[in-house]
Amino acid sequence: MQIISSAEEMENFGGRLARACNSGCIFYLNGDLGVGKTTLTRGFLRALGYTGKVKSPTYTLVEDYSVAERMIYHFDLYRLGDPEELEYIGIRDYLDEEAICLIEWSEKGKPFIPKADVEVQISYDGEARLLELRACSEIGEKIL
Amino acid sequence: MRVLGIETSCDETGVAVYDTEQGLLAHTLYSQVDLHAQYGGVVPELASRDHVRKLIPLIKQVLAESETNKVDAVAYTAGPGLIGALLVGVSVGRSLAWTWQVPAIGVHHIEGHLLAPMLEEAAPNFPFLALLVSGGHTQLIEVAAWGKYKILGESLDDAAGEAFDKTAKLLGLGYPGGPALAELALRGNPNRFDFPRPMTQRPGLDFSFSGLKTHVLTTWNKQEQQDEQTRADIARAFEDAVIDTLVIKCRRAIKQTKLKTLVIAGGVAANKRLRSSFNEKLNINIYYPRPIFCTDNGAMIAYAGALRLLNNQSEALAFKAYARWSMFD
């Protein structure tokens, strides 16, 4: 359990995750609206050298980034009405072993999304945020 | 010359026929037609993004309505958007063009939105400043002429429409609840809460709406009485903050570019208080598309395609769809 007290710290934490991640990996980012999931992702991408804008993918469902010859996909499944919709938007085209995926609202996509290597749970603690991390695979354990 | 336009970049399936002499002849949007019978009852949720089953019936419908036997080109949204959704429109559009032996024209989704007000009788003239505000985009664009676009500023995080939808959700109005939030704000007291106008204190034309959403949540959680009036008052303060921020940035962009005309397009441009606020606060000619052409639609794609056709721009037979596509490179 970690306490994050500002948006800047949340970005820094995202950066630490990115630097620990040297292969393809699936992250689930769980937590309520406004808790900082996209902020964490922004820090993650910045640490890998991406300098452009990092927008919430709520409307587009997925934003993809190509950084240093790696593909990073930021999913937000909030708007899915049915997990099967993932087939219609072509989710399989996005997934390969080398890709890094950060998936928000993963519960809306089961069972059509890959299993997580690392689950990040973010919750409100007044103005601050609480972070809980769980490794779900060997890759995940290495990262944490 | 007559152009068939196809839009399938996200949730809406839109199809239209535009004639360069006679104007818009027919247009339809999946959500406006009763396809329920075809599904044997209620349309399943996943059909919202299932363009494959909807597109052909819609094309047949607009061709019949406009009494079109032959088109001179087929235009389709080539990006940006969801790749699976885009590919449906791109492949159907290209196939029809090939079958009919007419040019196929890939259109940029944002260009379609920018040009949407030109479908109205009172259409703006180039050059103009455009504010695109929707669920997916918040951008200020300088439109010098057809095909000459320069981005002046955009949202660094949530789009304005997205902020509306998420705030509605936080206030328990369901999702997407942008229009419900606007409705609720009408009953709110404008003087009870004062929300920040994000990024207006520093120079520049970029936007940020993510913090506003968090501000709503903190304010709501602090209230001892979480009643209907408080909900409406927060909705009002939120809406005022978003509209005010958009006005401030537009005023700044007008000053910077010295442009005399403003176009406001995208789903949020249908918001009535936004329109009255802009009309009242900015002393400039403002043009909006009619509300149904503010959101994604086929008419804007048919129109943008017609302009490309008139400018002799069509594509070779190989095709591609672009999930991410900058209009400014």
Tab-separated table of C-alpha atoms in Angstrom:
chain	number	residue	atom	x	y	z
A	1	MET	CA	0.000	0.000	0.000
A	2	GLN	CA	1.367	3.398	-0.978
A	3	ILE	CA	0.068	6.910	-0.463
A	4	ILE	CA	0.192	9.318	-3.410
A	5	SER	CA	-0.399	12.920	-2.446
A	6	SER	CA	-0.352	14.791	-5.764
A	7	ALA	CA	-0.832	14.422	-9.517
A	8	GLU	CA	2.914	14.873	-9.902
A	9	GLU	CA	3.609	11.936	-7.587
A	10	MET	CA	1.122	9.859	-9.556
A	11	GLU	CA	3.038	10.639	-12.771
A	12	ASN	CA	6.311	9.757	-11.042
A	13	PHE	CA	4.865	6.453	-9.937
A	14	GLY	CA	3.752	5.722	-13.516
A	15	GLY	CA	7.317	6.479	-14.604
A	16	ARG	CA	8.738	3.986	-12.120
A	17	LEU	CA	6.411	1.285	-13.450
A	18	ALA	CA	7.500	2.060	-17.019
A	19	ARG	CA	11.191	1.826	-16.212
A	20	ALA	CA	10.681	-1.551	-14.536
A	21	CYS	CA	8.896	-2.876	-17.582
A	22	ASN	CA	11.227	-4.292	-20.222
A	23	SER	CA	8.984	-6.724	-22.063
A	24	GLY	CA	5.384	-6.890	-23.192
A	25	CYS	CA	3.084	-6.509	-20.216
A	26	ILE	CA	-0.595	-6.101	-19.343
A	27	PHE	CA	-1.530	-3.652	-16.592
A	28	TYR	CA	-5.034	-3.304	-15.206
A	29	LEU	CA	-5.653	0.144	-13.737
A	30	ASN	CA	-8.665	-0.017	-11.437
A	31	GLY	CA	-10.294	2.873	-9.579
A	32	ASP	CA	-13.150	5.371	-9.725
A	33	LEU	CA	-13.594	8.309	-12.089
A	34	GLY	CA	-11.105	11.102	-11.490
A	35	VAL	CA	-8.811	9.018	-9.307
A	36	GLY	CA	-5.786	9.454	-11.579
A	37	LYS	CA	-5.598	6.450	-13.928
A	38	THR	CA	-4.832	8.585	-16.987
A	39	THR	CA	-2.364	10.658	-14.935
A	40	LEU	CA	-0.481	7.472	-14.062
A	41	THR	CA	-0.477	6.499	-17.741
A	42	ARG	CA	0.853	9.929	-18.712
A	43	GLY	CA	3.802	9.429	-16.330
A	44	PHE	CA	4.347	5.952	-17.756
A	45	LEU	CA	4.573	7.274	-21.327
A	46	ARG	CA	6.697	10.297	-20.383
A	47	ALA	CA	9.261	8.005	-18.724
A	48	LEU	CA	9.591	6.058	-21.977
A	49	GLY	CA	10.309	9.283	-23.821
A	50	TYR	CA	6.906	10.171	-25.258
A	51	THR	CA	6.506	13.945	-25.271
A	52	GLY	CA	3.135	14.443	-26.990
A	53	LYS	CA	-0.288	14.773	-25.433
A	54	VAL	CA	-1.723	11.912	-23.411
A	55	LYS	CA	-5.482	12.096	-23.544
A	56	SER	CA	-8.056	9.991	-21.801
A	57	PRO	CA	-9.225	7.261	-24.204
A	58	THR	CA	-12.767	7.170	-22.810
A	59	TYR	CA	-14.318	8.273	-26.066
A	60	THR	CA	-11.967	6.502	-28.448
A	61	LEU	CA	-11.734	3.364	-26.214
A	62	VAL	CA	-8.063	3.030	-27.102
A	63	GLU	CA	-5.182	5.399	-27.758
A	64	ASP	CA	-2.012	3.930	-29.166
A	65	TYR	CA	1.515	5.232	-28.795
A	66	SER	CA	4.651	4.183	-30.569
A	67	VAL	CA	7.690	5.013	-28.445
A	68	ALA	CA	11.239	3.815	-29.036
A	69	GLU	CA	10.012	1.011	-31.314
A	70	ARG	CA	7.547	-0.248	-28.712
A	71	MET	CA	3.783	-0.118	-28.951
A	72	ILE	CA	1.890	1.029	-25.909
A	73	TYR	CA	-1.911	0.828	-25.857
A	74	HIS	CA	-4.008	2.746	-23.377
A	75	PHE	CA	-7.501	1.275	-23.168
A	76	ASP	CA	-10.512	2.656	-21.356
A	77	LEU	CA	-13.380	0.179	-21.457
A	78	TYR	CA	-15.793	2.368	-19.488
A	79	ARG	CA	-18.156	2.865	-22.414
A	80	LEU	CA	-18.429	-0.766	-23.386
A	81	GLY	CA	-22.005	-2.011	-23.189
A	82	ASP	CA	-21.010	-5.607	-23.785
A	83	PRO	CA	-17.512	-7.192	-23.657
A	84	GLU	CA	-18.204	-8.704	-27.082
A	85	GLU	CA	-17.943	-5.192	-28.559
A	86	LEU	CA	-14.191	-5.614	-28.223
A	87	GLU	CA	-14.345	-8.073	-31.095
A	88	TYR	CA	-16.115	-5.466	-33.215
A	89	ILE	CA	-13.486	-2.833	-32.555
A	90	GLY	CA	-10.779	-5.318	-33.492
A	91	ILE	CA	-9.056	-5.801	-30.118
A	92	ARG	CA	-7.008	-8.740	-31.401
A	93	ASP	CA	-5.242	-6.442	-33.834
A	94	TYR	CA	-3.881	-4.505	-30.879
A	95	LEU	CA	-2.472	-7.391	-28.909
A	96	ASP	CA	0.868	-9.039	-29.449
A	97	GLU	CA	3.479	-10.316	-27.017
A	98	GLU	CA	5.673	-7.248	-27.274
A	99	ALA	CA	2.919	-4.718	-26.683
A	100	ILE	CA	2.386	-2.948	-23.384
A	101	CYS	CA	-1.273	-2.462	-22.500
A	102	LEU	CA	-2.645	-0.255	-19.754
A	103	ILE	CA	-6.306	-1.132	-19.340
A	104	GLU	CA	-8.784	0.990	-17.406
A	105	TRP	CA	-12.141	-0.516	-16.339
A	106	SER	CA	-10.880	-3.991	-17.174
A	107	GLU	CA	-13.893	-5.682	-15.527
A	108	LYS	CA	-16.065	-4.418	-18.396
A	109	GLY	CA	-13.930	-6.305	-20.920
A	110	LYS	CA	-13.737	-9.752	-19.361
A	111	PRO	CA	-13.346	-12.407	-20.781
A	112	PHE	CA	-12.326	-10.725	-24.064
A	113	ILE	CA	-9.176	-9.070	-22.716
A	114	PRO	CA	-5.898	-10.779	-21.828
A	115	LYS	CA	-5.072	-11.625	-18.199
A	116	ALA	CA	-3.185	-9.007	-16.218
A	117	ASP	CA	0.478	-9.249	-15.303
A	118	VAL	CA	0.069	-6.439	-12.785
A	119	GLU	CA	-3.094	-5.080	-11.193
A	120	VAL	CA	-3.019	-1.536	-9.862
A	121	GLN	CA	-5.867	-0.510	-7.576
A	122	ILE	CA	-6.194	3.225	-6.924
A	123	SER	CA	-8.602	4.582	-4.328
A	124	TYR	CA	-9.515	7.931	-2.796
A	125	ASP	CA	-8.120	8.943	0.579
A	126	GLY	CA	-9.431	12.494	0.934
A	127	GLU	CA	-7.299	14.605	-1.413
A	128	ALA	CA	-4.644	11.870	-1.571
A	129	ARG	CA	-4.772	8.474	-3.279
A	130	LEU	CA	-4.003	4.976	-2.064
A	131	LEU	CA	-2.243	2.549	-4.373
A	132	GLU	CA	-2.338	-1.218	-4.118
A	133	LEU	CA	-0.265	-3.382	-6.440
A	134	ARG	CA	-0.626	-7.058	-7.184
A	135	ALA	CA	1.545	-9.227	-9.410
A	136	CYS	CA	-0.478	-11.826	-11.306
A	137	SER	CA	2.263	-13.525	-13.329
A	138	GLU	CA	6.027	-14.056	-13.460
A	139	ILE	CA	6.397	-10.963	-15.611
A	140	GLY	CA	4.372	-9.050	-13.049
A	141	GLU	CA	6.495	-10.273	-10.148
A	142	LYS	CA	9.674	-9.148	-11.894
A	143	ILE	CA	8.271	-5.674	-12.405
A	144	LEU	CA	7.179	-5.216	-8.819
B	1	MET	CA	-21.617	16.117	-59.143
B	2	ARG	CA	-23.042	13.712	-56.620
B	3	VAL	CA	-21.134	12.184	-53.707
B	4	LEU	CA	-22.073	9.384	-51.327
B	5	GLY	CA	-20.613	9.935	-47.837
B	6	ILE	CA	-19.994	7.239	-45.218
B	7	GLU	CA	-19.063	7.791	-41.570
B	8	THR	CA	-18.155	4.843	-39.285
B	9	SER	CA	-15.286	6.121	-37.159
B	10	CYS	CA	-16.846	5.469	-33.753
B	11	ASP	CA	-20.367	4.646	-32.533
B	12	GLU	CA	-22.566	6.242	-35.188
B	13	THR	CA	-23.191	4.852	-38.634
B	14	GLY	CA	-23.930	7.867	-40.867
B	15	VAL	CA	-24.634	7.942	-44.594
B	16	ALA	CA	-25.576	10.858	-46.889
B	17	VAL	CA	-25.764	12.009	-50.497
B	18	TYR	CA	-24.515	15.506	-51.373
B	19	ASP	CA	-24.874	17.139	-54.762
B	20	THR	CA	-22.561	20.035	-55.646
B	21	GLU	CA	-25.423	21.747	-57.550
B	22	GLN	CA	-28.421	20.870	-55.401
B	23	GLY	CA	-26.893	20.558	-51.940
B	24	LEU	CA	-27.679	17.843	-49.414
B	25	LEU	CA	-30.200	15.395	-50.887
B	26	ALA	CA	-30.513	12.732	-48.183
B	27	HIS	CA	-28.898	11.780	-44.921
B	28	THR	CA	-29.475	9.185	-42.277
B	29	LEU	CA	-27.965	8.078	-39.016
B	30	TYR	CA	-28.356	4.660	-37.492
B	31	SER	CA	-29.852	5.974	-34.259
B	32	GLN	CA	-32.576	7.809	-36.171
B	33	VAL	CA	-33.932	4.839	-38.036
B	34	ASP	CA	-36.040	2.053	-36.738
B	35	LEU	CA	-34.019	-1.041	-37.328
B	36	HIS	CA	-35.532	-2.758	-34.321
B	37	ALA	CA	-37.645	-5.064	-36.466
B	38	GLN	CA	-34.540	-6.396	-38.152
B	39	TYR	CA	-33.150	-7.438	-34.792
B	40	GLY	CA	-36.445	-8.924	-33.630
B	41	GLY	CA	-36.965	-6.474	-30.807
B	42	VAL	CA	-34.596	-4.283	-28.842
B	43	VAL	CA	-31.263	-3.543	-30.507
B	44	PRO	CA	-28.514	-5.291	-28.545
B	45	GLU	CA	-25.906	-3.044	-26.908
B	46	LEU	CA	-23.084	-4.305	-29.014
B	47	ALA	CA	-24.896	-3.237	-32.175
B	48	SER	CA	-23.882	0.310	-31.268
B	49	ARG	CA	-20.480	-0.387	-32.754
B	50	ASP	CA	-21.499	-3.028	-35.231
B	51	HIS	CA	-21.357	-1.027	-38.461
B	52	VAL	CA	-21.228	-4.143	-40.648
B	53	ARG	CA	-24.892	-4.988	-40.280
B	54	LYS	CA	-26.165	-1.412	-40.488
B	55	LEU	CA	-24.211	0.154	-43.309
B	56	ILE	CA	-25.677	-1.482	-46.415
B	57	PRO	CA	-29.361	-0.930	-45.450
B	58	LEU	CA	-28.549	2.722	-44.677
B	59	ILE	CA	-26.790	3.216	-48.030
B	60	LYS	CA	-29.764	1.695	-49.858
B	61	GLN	CA	-32.046	4.011	-47.922
B	62	VAL	CA	-30.268	7.278	-48.804
B	63	LEU	CA	-29.793	6.290	-52.435
B	64	ALA	CA	-33.533	5.603	-52.692
B	65	GLU	CA	-34.530	8.772	-50.817
B	66	SER	CA	-32.345	10.957	-53.031
B	67	GLU	CA	-33.411	9.068	-56.174
B	68	THR	CA	-29.769	8.521	-56.986
B	69	ASN	CA	-28.917	5.939	-59.634
B	70	LYS	CA	-25.316	6.926	-60.052
B	71	VAL	CA	-22.829	8.810	-57.903
B	72	ASP	CA	-19.680	10.590	-59.103
B	73	ALA	CA	-17.593	9.629	-56.081
B	74	VAL	CA	-17.722	7.763	-52.779
B	75	ALA	CA	-16.308	9.518	-49.723
B	76	TYR	CA	-15.678	7.793	-46.406
B	77	THR	CA	-14.027	8.647	-43.101
B	78	ALA	CA	-10.504	7.211	-43.309
B	79	GLY	CA	-9.564	8.267	-39.761
B	80	PRO	CA	-8.933	9.018	-37.025
B	81	GLY	CA	-11.082	6.638	-34.988
B	82	LEU	CA	-11.418	3.029	-33.937
B	83	ILE	CA	-9.579	0.905	-36.451
B	84	GLY	CA	-12.189	-1.883	-36.589
B	85	ALA	CA	-15.023	0.617	-37.043
B	86	LEU	CA	-13.118	2.661	-39.636
B	87	LEU	CA	-12.275	-0.377	-41.732
B	88	VAL	CA	-15.963	-1.165	-42.256
B	89	GLY	CA	-16.646	2.231	-43.860
B	90	VAL	CA	-13.343	2.282	-45.733
B	91	SER	CA	-13.750	-1.165	-47.273
B	92	VAL	CA	-17.428	-0.716	-48.164
B	93	GLY	CA	-16.739	2.744	-49.609
B	94	ARG	CA	-13.765	1.573	-51.662
B	95	SER	CA	-15.622	-1.494	-52.913
B	96	LEU	CA	-18.594	0.582	-54.077
B	97	ALA	CA	-16.271	3.047	-55.806
B	98	TRP	CA	-14.502	0.201	-57.560
B	99	THR	CA	-17.782	-1.415	-58.601
B	100	TRP	CA	-19.186	1.851	-59.903
B	101	GLN	CA	-15.803	2.863	-61.383
B	102	VAL	CA	-15.822	6.277	-59.684
B	103	PRO	CA	-13.215	7.993	-57.503
B	104	ALA	CA	-12.896	6.943	-53.860
B	105	ILE	CA	-12.121	9.725	-51.402
B	106	GLY	CA	-10.748	9.252	-47.883
B	107	VAL	CA	-11.865	12.089	-45.608
B	108	HIS	CA	-10.368	13.255	-42.319
B	109	HIS	CA	-13.030	13.036	-39.616
B	110	ILE	CA	-12.102	16.416	-38.119
B	111	GLU	CA	-12.198	18.127	-41.506
B	112	GLY	CA	-15.755	16.826	-41.816
B	113	HIS	CA	-16.723	18.470	-38.509
B	114	LEU	CA	-15.025	21.768	-39.397
B	115	LEU	CA	-16.897	22.011	-42.675
B	116	ALA	CA	-20.293	20.924	-41.271
B	117	PRO	CA	-21.618	24.531	-40.890
B	118	MET	CA	-21.177	24.920	-44.660
B	119	LEU	CA	-24.162	22.617	-45.131
B	120	GLU	CA	-26.389	25.398	-43.774
B	121	GLU	CA	-27.972	28.101	-45.885
B	122	ALA	CA	-26.096	30.820	-44.044
B	123	ALA	CA	-22.645	29.318	-44.466
B	124	PRO	CA	-19.392	30.893	-43.252
B	125	ASN	CA	-16.702	32.063	-45.662
B	126	PHE	CA	-12.998	31.273	-45.360
B	127	PRO	CA	-10.915	32.153	-43.451
B	128	PHE	CA	-12.332	31.342	-40.013
B	129	LEU	CA	-11.443	30.202	-36.546
B	130	ALA	CA	-12.982	26.861	-35.576
B	131	LEU	CA	-13.698	25.513	-32.112
B	132	LEU	CA	-14.330	21.785	-32.228
B	133	VAL	CA	-15.906	20.543	-29.002
B	134	SER	CA	-17.080	16.951	-28.740
B	135	GLY	CA	-16.749	13.831	-26.621
B	136	GLY	CA	-13.457	12.992	-28.265
B	137	HIS	CA	-11.992	16.386	-29.169
B	138	THR	CA	-11.498	19.915	-27.926
B	139	GLN	CA	-9.469	21.866	-30.461
B	140	LEU	CA	-9.017	25.410	-31.708
B	141	ILE	CA	-8.152	25.404	-35.391
B	142	GLU	CA	-7.278	28.192	-37.784
B	143	VAL	CA	-8.903	27.474	-41.141
B	144	ALA	CA	-7.187	29.719	-43.702
B	145	ALA	CA	-8.830	28.100	-46.720
B	146	TRP	CA	-10.093	24.715	-47.777
B	147	GLY	CA	-7.370	22.169	-46.906
B	148	LYS	CA	-5.325	24.741	-44.948
B	149	TYR	CA	-5.696	23.942	-41.291
B	150	LYS	CA	-3.504	24.879	-38.370
B	151	ILE	CA	-4.064	23.707	-34.825
B	152	LEU	CA	-3.806	26.534	-32.301
B	153	GLY	CA	-4.675	24.680	-29.117
B	154	GLU	CA	-6.263	21.492	-27.812
B	155	SER	CA	-7.160	19.638	-24.659
B	156	LEU	CA	-4.244	18.098	-22.809
B	157	ASP	CA	-6.484	15.524	-21.142
B	158	ASP	CA	-10.287	15.099	-21.184
B	159	ALA	CA	-12.290	16.572	-24.046
B	160	ALA	CA	-15.045	19.038	-23.073
B	161	GLY	CA	-17.840	16.604	-23.965
B	162	GLU	CA	-16.100	13.874	-22.046
B	163	ALA	CA	-15.926	16.150	-18.991
B	164	PHE	CA	-19.695	16.704	-19.336
B	165	ASP	CA	-20.367	12.969	-19.535
B	166	LYS	CA	-18.084	12.057	-16.650
B	167	THR	CA	-19.383	14.834	-14.419
B	168	ALA	CA	-22.926	13.654	-15.138
B	169	LYS	CA	-21.875	10.192	-14.045
B	170	LEU	CA	-20.334	11.542	-10.820
B	171	LEU	CA	-23.614	13.312	-10.070
B	172	GLY	CA	-25.562	10.109	-10.620
B	173	LEU	CA	-27.109	11.067	-13.980
B	174	GLY	CA	-25.994	7.905	-15.792
B	175	TYR	CA	-23.588	7.667	-18.688
B	176	PRO	CA	-23.300	9.296	-21.144
B	177	GLY	CA	-25.181	12.088	-19.430
B	178	GLY	CA	-23.870	15.321	-20.967
B	179	PRO	CA	-27.278	16.453	-22.263
B	180	ALA	CA	-28.957	15.449	-18.943
B	181	LEU	CA	-26.363	17.528	-17.086
B	182	ALA	CA	-27.101	20.557	-19.292
B	183	GLU	CA	-30.809	20.075	-18.597
B	184	LEU	CA	-30.178	19.924	-14.830
B	185	ALA	CA	-27.939	23.011	-14.942
B	186	LEU	CA	-30.924	25.077	-16.146
B	187	ARG	CA	-32.432	24.687	-12.665
B	188	GLY	CA	-29.161	25.445	-10.859
B	189	ASN	CA	-28.242	28.583	-8.971
B	190	PRO	CA	-25.293	30.237	-10.752
B	191	ASN	CA	-24.111	31.993	-7.589
B	192	ARG	CA	-23.784	29.128	-5.121
B	193	PHE	CA	-20.527	27.542	-6.312
B	194	ASP	CA	-17.646	29.076	-8.222
B	195	PHE	CA	-15.485	26.556	-10.070
B	196	PRO	CA	-12.023	27.288	-11.502
B	197	ARG	CA	-11.535	28.127	-15.203
B	198	PRO	CA	-8.671	25.730	-15.964
B	199	MET	CA	-5.599	27.069	-17.783
B	200	THR	CA	-7.017	30.546	-18.334
B	201	GLN	CA	-4.472	32.169	-16.028
B	202	ARG	CA	-1.517	31.186	-18.164
B	203	PRO	CA	-0.927	32.126	-21.779
B	204	GLY	CA	-1.666	29.763	-24.627
B	205	LEU	CA	-4.678	28.149	-26.204
B	206	ASP	CA	-4.581	24.648	-24.736
B	207	PHE	CA	-7.347	23.269	-22.533
B	208	SER	CA	-7.526	20.913	-19.561
B	209	PHE	CA	-10.834	19.637	-18.201
B	210	SER	CA	-9.747	16.654	-16.141
B	211	GLY	CA	-9.222	18.652	-12.934
B	212	LEU	CA	-12.695	20.167	-13.168
B	213	LYS	CA	-14.231	16.710	-12.937
B	214	THR	CA	-12.240	15.992	-9.764
B	215	HIS	CA	-13.301	19.411	-8.424
B	216	VAL	CA	-16.958	18.407	-8.902
B	217	LEU	CA	-16.398	15.194	-6.995
B	218	THR	CA	-14.683	16.922	-4.054
B	219	THR	CA	-17.402	19.583	-3.894
B	220	TRP	CA	-20.180	16.987	-4.012
B	221	ASN	CA	-18.575	14.852	-1.298
B	222	LYS	CA	-18.223	17.886	0.993
B	223	GLN	CA	-21.947	18.675	0.895
B	224	GLU	CA	-23.929	17.678	3.955
B	225	GLN	CA	-27.169	17.834	2.013
B	226	GLN	CA	-26.794	15.900	-1.205
B	227	ASP	CA	-30.194	16.917	-2.511
B	228	GLU	CA	-31.555	17.663	-5.965
B	229	GLN	CA	-30.934	21.424	-5.700
B	230	THR	CA	-27.283	20.912	-4.745
B	231	ARG	CA	-26.898	18.594	-7.700
B	232	ALA	CA	-28.379	21.241	-10.013
B	233	ASP	CA	-26.211	23.997	-8.492
B	234	ILE	CA	-23.055	21.948	-9.046
B	235	ALA	CA	-24.130	21.137	-12.615
B	236	ARG	CA	-24.644	24.850	-13.232
B	237	ALA	CA	-21.247	25.826	-11.771
B	238	PHE	CA	-19.571	23.113	-13.827
B	239	GLU	CA	-21.271	24.114	-17.065
B	240	ASP	CA	-20.507	27.790	-16.464
B	241	ALA	CA	-16.837	26.936	-15.893
B	242	VAL	CA	-16.560	24.897	-19.106
B	243	ILE	CA	-18.382	27.456	-21.270
B	244	ASP	CA	-16.495	30.369	-19.752
B	245	THR	CA	-13.166	28.626	-20.355
B	246	LEU	CA	-14.087	27.998	-23.991
B	247	VAL	CA	-15.156	31.648	-24.416
B	248	ILE	CA	-11.932	32.961	-22.860
B	249	LYS	CA	-9.755	30.790	-25.108
B	250	CYS	CA	-11.727	31.707	-28.230
B	251	ARG	CA	-11.487	35.404	-27.417
B	252	ARG	CA	-7.733	34.954	-27.037
B	253	ALA	CA	-7.491	33.075	-30.343
B	254	ILE	CA	-9.518	35.749	-32.156
B	255	LYS	CA	-7.188	38.417	-30.809
B	256	GLN	CA	-4.148	36.408	-31.845
B	257	THR	CA	-5.328	35.523	-35.370
B	258	LYS	CA	-7.435	38.642	-36.038
B	259	LEU	CA	-10.031	36.400	-37.685
B	260	LYS	CA	-13.566	37.780	-37.981
B	261	THR	CA	-15.544	34.552	-38.138
B	262	LEU	CA	-15.937	31.723	-35.640
B	263	VAL	CA	-17.269	28.247	-36.345
B	264	ILE	CA	-18.300	26.027	-33.426
B	265	ALA	CA	-18.814	22.350	-34.237
B	266	GLY	CA	-18.919	18.969	-32.487
B	267	GLY	CA	-21.488	17.480	-30.104
B	268	VAL	CA	-21.054	20.117	-27.384
B	269	ALA	CA	-21.907	22.830	-29.956
B	270	ALA	CA	-25.512	21.641	-29.627
B	271	ASN	CA	-25.557	22.922	-26.012
B	272	LYS	CA	-28.035	25.828	-25.881
B	273	ARG	CA	-26.382	27.735	-23.036
B	274	LEU	CA	-23.048	27.475	-24.829
B	275	ARG	CA	-24.610	29.045	-27.927
B	276	SER	CA	-26.282	31.888	-26.063
B	277	SER	CA	-23.166	32.541	-24.019
B	278	PHE	CA	-20.938	32.753	-27.097
B	279	ASN	CA	-23.444	34.916	-28.970
B	280	GLU	CA	-23.642	37.266	-26.015
B	281	LYS	CA	-19.978	37.488	-25.058
B	282	LEU	CA	-18.159	37.514	-28.394
B	283	ASN	CA	-18.739	40.314	-30.838
B	284	ILE	CA	-18.032	38.261	-33.950
B	285	ASN	CA	-19.950	36.269	-36.569
B	286	ILE	CA	-20.559	32.787	-35.187
B	287	TYR	CA	-21.712	29.807	-37.235
B	288	TYR	CA	-22.969	26.473	-35.903
B	289	PRO	CA	-24.100	23.348	-37.717
B	290	ARG	CA	-27.726	22.348	-37.056
B	291	PRO	CA	-27.769	20.144	-33.916
B	292	ILE	CA	-27.932	16.781	-35.767
B	293	PHE	CA	-24.804	17.710	-37.736
B	294	CYS	CA	-22.929	18.678	-34.555
B	295	THR	CA	-22.435	15.012	-33.690
B	296	ASP	CA	-20.923	12.412	-36.044
B	297	ASN	CA	-22.836	12.179	-39.318
B	298	GLY	CA	-22.527	11.168	-42.957
B	299	ALA	CA	-23.507	14.560	-44.412
B	300	MET	CA	-20.283	16.264	-43.347
B	301	ILE	CA	-18.266	13.447	-44.912
B	302	ALA	CA	-20.219	13.620	-48.186
B	303	TYR	CA	-19.675	17.405	-48.233
B	304	ALA	CA	-15.946	17.238	-47.414
B	305	GLY	CA	-15.638	14.518	-50.063
B	306	ALA	CA	-17.401	16.711	-52.634
B	307	LEU	CA	-14.904	19.518	-51.973
B	308	ARG	CA	-12.038	17.074	-52.426
B	309	LEU	CA	-13.585	15.843	-55.663
B	310	LEU	CA	-13.904	19.416	-56.959
B	311	ASN	CA	-10.239	19.856	-56.101
B	312	ASN	CA	-9.346	16.663	-57.957
B	313	GLN	CA	-8.266	14.767	-54.875
B	314	SER	CA	-9.013	11.078	-54.830
B	315	GLU	CA	-6.998	8.012	-53.959
B	316	ALA	CA	-5.282	5.103	-55.661
B	317	LEU	CA	-6.816	1.641	-55.306
B	318	ALA	CA	-4.784	0.493	-52.306
B	319	PHE	CA	-6.354	1.661	-49.071
B	320	LYS	CA	-5.630	2.206	-45.448
B	321	ALA	CA	-7.444	3.383	-42.345
B	322	TYR	CA	-5.713	5.449	-39.718
B	323	ALA	CA	-6.481	4.954	-36.021
B	324	ARG	CA	-4.357	8.031	-35.296
B	325	TRP	CA	-4.023	10.699	-37.966
B	326	SER	CA	-2.825	14.243	-37.596
B	327	MET	CA	-4.542	16.673	-39.925
B	328	PHE	CA	-1.645	19.084	-39.636
B	329	ASP	CA	1.408	17.140	-40.859
